Tab-separated table of C-alpha atoms and ligand atoms in Angstrom:
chain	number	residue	atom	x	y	z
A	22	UNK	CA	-3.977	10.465	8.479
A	23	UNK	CA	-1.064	9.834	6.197
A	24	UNK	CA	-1.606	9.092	2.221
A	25	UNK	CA	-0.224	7.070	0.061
A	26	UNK	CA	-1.242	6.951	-3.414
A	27	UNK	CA	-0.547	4.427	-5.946
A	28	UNK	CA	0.969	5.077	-9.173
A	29	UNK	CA	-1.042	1.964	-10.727
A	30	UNK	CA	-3.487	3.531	-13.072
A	31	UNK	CA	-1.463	6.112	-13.695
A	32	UNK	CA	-0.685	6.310	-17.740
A	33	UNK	CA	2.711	3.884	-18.256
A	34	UNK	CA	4.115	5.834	-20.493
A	35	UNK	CA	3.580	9.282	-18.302
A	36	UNK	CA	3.909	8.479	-15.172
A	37	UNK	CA	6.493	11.499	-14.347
A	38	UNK	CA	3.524	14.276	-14.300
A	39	UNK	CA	1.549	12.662	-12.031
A	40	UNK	CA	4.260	11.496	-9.423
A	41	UNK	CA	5.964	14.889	-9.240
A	42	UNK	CA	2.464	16.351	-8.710
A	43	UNK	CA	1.737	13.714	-6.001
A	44	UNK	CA	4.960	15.019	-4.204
A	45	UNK	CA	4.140	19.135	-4.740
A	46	UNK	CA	1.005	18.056	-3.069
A	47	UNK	CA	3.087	16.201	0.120
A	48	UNK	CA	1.732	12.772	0.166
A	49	UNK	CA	3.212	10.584	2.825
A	50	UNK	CA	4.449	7.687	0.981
A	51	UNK	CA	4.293	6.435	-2.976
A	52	UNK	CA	2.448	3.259	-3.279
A	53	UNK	CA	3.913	0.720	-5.897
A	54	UNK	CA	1.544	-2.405	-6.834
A	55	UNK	CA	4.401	-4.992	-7.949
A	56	UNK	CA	2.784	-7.880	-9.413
A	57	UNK	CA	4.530	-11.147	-10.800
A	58	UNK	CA	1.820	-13.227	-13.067
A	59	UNK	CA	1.126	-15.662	-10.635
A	60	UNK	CA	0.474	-13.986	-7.392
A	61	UNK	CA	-1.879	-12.656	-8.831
A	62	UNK	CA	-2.875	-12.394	-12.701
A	63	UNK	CA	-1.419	-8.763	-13.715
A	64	UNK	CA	2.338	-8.385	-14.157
A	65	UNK	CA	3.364	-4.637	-13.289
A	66	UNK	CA	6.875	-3.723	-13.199
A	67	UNK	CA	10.255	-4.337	-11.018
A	68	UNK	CA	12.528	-2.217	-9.045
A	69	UNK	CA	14.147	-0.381	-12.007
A	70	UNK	CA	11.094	1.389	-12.140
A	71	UNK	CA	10.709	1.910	-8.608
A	72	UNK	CA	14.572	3.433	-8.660
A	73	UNK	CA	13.598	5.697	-11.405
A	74	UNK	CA	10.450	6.896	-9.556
A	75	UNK	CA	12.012	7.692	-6.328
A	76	UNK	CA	14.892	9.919	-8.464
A	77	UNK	CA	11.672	12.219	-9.225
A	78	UNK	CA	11.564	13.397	-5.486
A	79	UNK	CA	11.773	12.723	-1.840
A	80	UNK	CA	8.465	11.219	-0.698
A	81	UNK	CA	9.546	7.936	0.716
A	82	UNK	CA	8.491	4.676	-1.100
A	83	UNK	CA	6.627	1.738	-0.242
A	84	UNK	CA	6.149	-1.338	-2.142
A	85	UNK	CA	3.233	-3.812	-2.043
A	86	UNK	CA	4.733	-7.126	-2.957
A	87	UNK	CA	1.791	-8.938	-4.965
A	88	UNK	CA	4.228	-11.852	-5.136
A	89	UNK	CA	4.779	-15.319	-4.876
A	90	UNK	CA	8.057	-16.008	-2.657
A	91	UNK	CA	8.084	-11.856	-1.563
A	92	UNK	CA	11.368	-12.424	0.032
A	93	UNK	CA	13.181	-13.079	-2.880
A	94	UNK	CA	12.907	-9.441	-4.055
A	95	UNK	CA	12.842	-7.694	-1.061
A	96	UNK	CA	17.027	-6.627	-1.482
A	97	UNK	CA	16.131	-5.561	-5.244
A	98	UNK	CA	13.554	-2.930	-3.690
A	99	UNK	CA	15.557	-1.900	-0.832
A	100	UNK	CA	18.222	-1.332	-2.829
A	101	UNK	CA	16.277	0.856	-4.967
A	102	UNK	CA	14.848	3.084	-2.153
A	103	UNK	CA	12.139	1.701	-0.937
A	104	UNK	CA	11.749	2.690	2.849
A	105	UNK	CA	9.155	-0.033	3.577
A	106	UNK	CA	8.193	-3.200	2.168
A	107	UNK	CA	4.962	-4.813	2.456
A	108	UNK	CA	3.998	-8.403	1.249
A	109	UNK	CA	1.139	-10.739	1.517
A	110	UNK	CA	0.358	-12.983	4.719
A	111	UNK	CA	-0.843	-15.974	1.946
A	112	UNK	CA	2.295	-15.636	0.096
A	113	UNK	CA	4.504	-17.493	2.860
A	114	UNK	CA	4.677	-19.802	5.197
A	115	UNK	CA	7.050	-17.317	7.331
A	116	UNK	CA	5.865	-13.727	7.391
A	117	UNK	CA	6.960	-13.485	10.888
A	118	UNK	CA	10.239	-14.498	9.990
A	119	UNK	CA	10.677	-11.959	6.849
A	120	UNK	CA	9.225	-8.731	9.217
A	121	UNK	CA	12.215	-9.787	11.051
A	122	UNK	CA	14.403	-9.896	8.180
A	123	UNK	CA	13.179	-6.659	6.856
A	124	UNK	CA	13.865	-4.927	10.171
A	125	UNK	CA	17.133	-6.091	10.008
A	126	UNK	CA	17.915	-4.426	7.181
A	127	UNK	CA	16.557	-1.435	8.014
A	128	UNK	CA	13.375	-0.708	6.234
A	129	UNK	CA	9.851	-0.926	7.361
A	130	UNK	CA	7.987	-4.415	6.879
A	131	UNK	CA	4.425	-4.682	6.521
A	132	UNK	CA	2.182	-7.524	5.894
A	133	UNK	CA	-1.234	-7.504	3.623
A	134	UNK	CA	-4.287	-9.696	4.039
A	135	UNK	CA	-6.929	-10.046	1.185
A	136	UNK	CA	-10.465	-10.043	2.130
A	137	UNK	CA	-11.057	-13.883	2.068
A	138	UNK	CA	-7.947	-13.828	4.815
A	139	UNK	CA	-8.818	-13.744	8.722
A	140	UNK	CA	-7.484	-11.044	10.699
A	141	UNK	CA	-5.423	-13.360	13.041
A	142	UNK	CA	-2.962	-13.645	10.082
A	143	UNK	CA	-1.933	-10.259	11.199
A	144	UNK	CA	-2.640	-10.509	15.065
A	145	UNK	CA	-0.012	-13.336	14.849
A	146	UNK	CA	2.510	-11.003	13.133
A	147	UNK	CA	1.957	-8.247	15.494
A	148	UNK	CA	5.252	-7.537	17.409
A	149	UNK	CA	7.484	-7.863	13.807
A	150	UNK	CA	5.358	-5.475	11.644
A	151	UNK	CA	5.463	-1.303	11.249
A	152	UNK	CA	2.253	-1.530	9.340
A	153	UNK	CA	-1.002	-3.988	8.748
A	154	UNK	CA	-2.005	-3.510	5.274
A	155	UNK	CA	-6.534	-4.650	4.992
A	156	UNK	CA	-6.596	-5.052	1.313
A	157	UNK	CA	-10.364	-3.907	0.782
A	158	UNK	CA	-10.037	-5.358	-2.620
A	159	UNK	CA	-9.042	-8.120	-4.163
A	160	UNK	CA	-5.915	-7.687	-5.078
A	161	UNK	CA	-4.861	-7.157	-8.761
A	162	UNK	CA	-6.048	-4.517	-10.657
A	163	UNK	CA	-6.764	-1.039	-9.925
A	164	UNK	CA	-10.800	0.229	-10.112
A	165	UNK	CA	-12.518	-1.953	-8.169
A	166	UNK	CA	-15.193	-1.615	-5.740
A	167	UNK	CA	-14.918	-0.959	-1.911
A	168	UNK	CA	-15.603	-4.117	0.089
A	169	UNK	CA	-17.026	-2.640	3.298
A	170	UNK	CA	-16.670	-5.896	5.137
A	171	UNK	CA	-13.075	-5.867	5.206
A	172	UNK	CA	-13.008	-2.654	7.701
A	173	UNK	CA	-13.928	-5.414	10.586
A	174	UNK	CA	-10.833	-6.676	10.218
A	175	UNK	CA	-9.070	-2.845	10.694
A	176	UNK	CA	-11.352	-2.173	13.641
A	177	UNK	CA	-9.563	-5.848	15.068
A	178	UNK	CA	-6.532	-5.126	14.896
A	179	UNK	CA	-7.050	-1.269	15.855
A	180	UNK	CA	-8.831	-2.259	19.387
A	181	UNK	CA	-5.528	-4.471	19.782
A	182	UNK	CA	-2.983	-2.147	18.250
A	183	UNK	CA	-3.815	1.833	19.040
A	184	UNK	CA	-0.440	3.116	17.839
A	185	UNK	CA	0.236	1.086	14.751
A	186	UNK	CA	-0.075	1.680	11.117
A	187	UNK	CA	-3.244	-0.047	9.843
A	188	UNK	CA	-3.328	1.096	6.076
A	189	UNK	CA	-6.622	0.425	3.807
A	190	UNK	CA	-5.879	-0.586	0.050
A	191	UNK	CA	-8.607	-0.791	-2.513
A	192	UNK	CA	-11.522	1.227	-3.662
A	193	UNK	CA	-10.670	4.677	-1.435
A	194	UNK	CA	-12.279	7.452	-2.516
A	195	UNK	CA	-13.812	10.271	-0.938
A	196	UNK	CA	-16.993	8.601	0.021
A	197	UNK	CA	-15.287	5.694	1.475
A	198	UNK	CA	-12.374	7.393	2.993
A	199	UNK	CA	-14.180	8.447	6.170
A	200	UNK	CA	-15.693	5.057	6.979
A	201	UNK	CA	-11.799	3.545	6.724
A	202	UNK	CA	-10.795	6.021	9.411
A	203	UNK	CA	-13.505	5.838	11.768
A	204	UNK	CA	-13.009	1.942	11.925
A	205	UNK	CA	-9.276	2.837	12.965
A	206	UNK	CA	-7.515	2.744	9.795
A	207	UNK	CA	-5.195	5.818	9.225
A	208	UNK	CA	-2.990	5.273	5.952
A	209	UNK	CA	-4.896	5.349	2.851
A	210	UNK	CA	-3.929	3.932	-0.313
A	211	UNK	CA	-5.437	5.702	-3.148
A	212	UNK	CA	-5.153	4.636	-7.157
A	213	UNK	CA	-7.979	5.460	-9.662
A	214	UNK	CA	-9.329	8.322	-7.963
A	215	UNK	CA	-6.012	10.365	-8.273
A	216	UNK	CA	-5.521	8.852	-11.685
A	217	UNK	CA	-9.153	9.869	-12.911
A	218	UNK	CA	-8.736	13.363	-11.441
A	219	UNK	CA	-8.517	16.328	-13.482
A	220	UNK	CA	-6.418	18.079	-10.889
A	221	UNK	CA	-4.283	15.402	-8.444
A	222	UNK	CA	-3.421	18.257	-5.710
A	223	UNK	CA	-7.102	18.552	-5.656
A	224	UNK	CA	-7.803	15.068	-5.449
A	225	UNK	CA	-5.321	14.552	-2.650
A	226	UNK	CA	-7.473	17.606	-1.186
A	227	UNK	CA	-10.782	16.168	-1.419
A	228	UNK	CA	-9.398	12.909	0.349
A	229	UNK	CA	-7.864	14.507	3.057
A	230	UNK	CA	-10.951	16.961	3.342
A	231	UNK	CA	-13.090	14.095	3.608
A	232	UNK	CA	-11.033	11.699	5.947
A	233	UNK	CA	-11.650	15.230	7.966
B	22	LIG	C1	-4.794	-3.481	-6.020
B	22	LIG	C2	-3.662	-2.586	-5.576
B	22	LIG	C3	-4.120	-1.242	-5.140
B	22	LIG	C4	-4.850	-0.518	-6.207
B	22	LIG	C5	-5.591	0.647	-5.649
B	22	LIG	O1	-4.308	-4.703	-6.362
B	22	LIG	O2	-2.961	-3.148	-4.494
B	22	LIG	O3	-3.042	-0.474	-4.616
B	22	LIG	O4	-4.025	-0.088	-7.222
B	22	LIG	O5	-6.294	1.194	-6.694
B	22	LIG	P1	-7.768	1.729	-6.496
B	22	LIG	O6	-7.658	2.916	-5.585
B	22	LIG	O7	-8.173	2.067	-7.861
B	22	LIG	O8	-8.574	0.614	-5.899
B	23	LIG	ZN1	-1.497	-1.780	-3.363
């Protein structure tokens, strides 16, 4: 299983702590929410940020492009450090064509589906993507409930795809954890939990404990 919290709910104006604590405790990846206003409601924050956070360590980045038109900031990210870039499958008309574009430039591409979306939007993708991102939220803002129905769509593409990233993004937590990875899904995006916990090492324990 490989983790990758998000820094979404962590405090904006102390966001250092918690990502050097997320690296001390060897995460896989740090998640970044982007969000542009339209996309979706929330506006986050750009790639200045996301340069500043990967100065902090050397846990590799990923973003998660809540975006209208994704490709147009897909070179600001890269060149800040992001290692993989992952946008929506209802933000384009040519997700296929971006993966490819992504390759190209030598970062990881990933496409995400919200629930209301069908799996096949990924199936179709299949060949051009390093991960499948199954949003089990909608996406937006951090805190939100686990939408259990969504982990069809992971078991899908997992009885098509045995050696691919399917990542789950919403609502992880210990108790939902497990039922993520026993549909097939095996990166886990985790926001509110770390940022509620008293002790984040701990928290990143608890997950991994109970992803078992
Ligand atoms: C939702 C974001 C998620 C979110 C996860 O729009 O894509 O990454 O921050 O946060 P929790 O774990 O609180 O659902
Ligand atoms: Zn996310």
């Amino acid at each position: 299983m490989k983790l990758a919290p998000s820094i979404l709910s962590f405090p904006p104006d102390n966001f250092r702590d918690p990502v050097r604590q997320l690296h001390g405790a060897q995460v896989d990846w740090i998640h970044l929410d982007v969000m542009d206003g339209q996309f979706v409601p929330p506006i986050t924050f750009g790639a200045d940020l996301a340069a500043a956070i990967g100065k902090l360590g050397a846990v590799p980045m990923e973003v998660h492009l809540m975006t209208k038109s994704p490709e147009a900031h897909f070179d600001a990210f890269i060149e800040a450090g992001c290692q993989r870039v992952i946008f929506h499958a209802e933000a384009t008309a040519h997700a296929h064509f971006h993966c490819a574009a992504l390759r190209k430039r030598g970062v990881q591409s990933g496409v995400a589906i919200n629930p209301a979306t069908p799996v096949e939007a990924i199936l179709a993708v299949l060949d051009a993507i390093d991960v499948a991102l199954v949003m089990t939220v909608n996406p937006g803002w951090g805190g939100q409930a686990f939408i259990a129905s969504c982990l069809d769509k992971v078991r899908k593409i997992r009885s098509v795809a045995p050696s691919l990233d399917i990542e789950v993004d919403g609502g992880i937590d210990p108790n939902t954890i497990r039922s993520a990875r026993d549909a097939g899904a095996n990166v886990f995006v985790s926001g509110s939990y770390l940022a509620k916990a008293t002790n984040i090492q701990q928290g990143v324990q608890e997950l991994r404990a109970a992803c078992g």
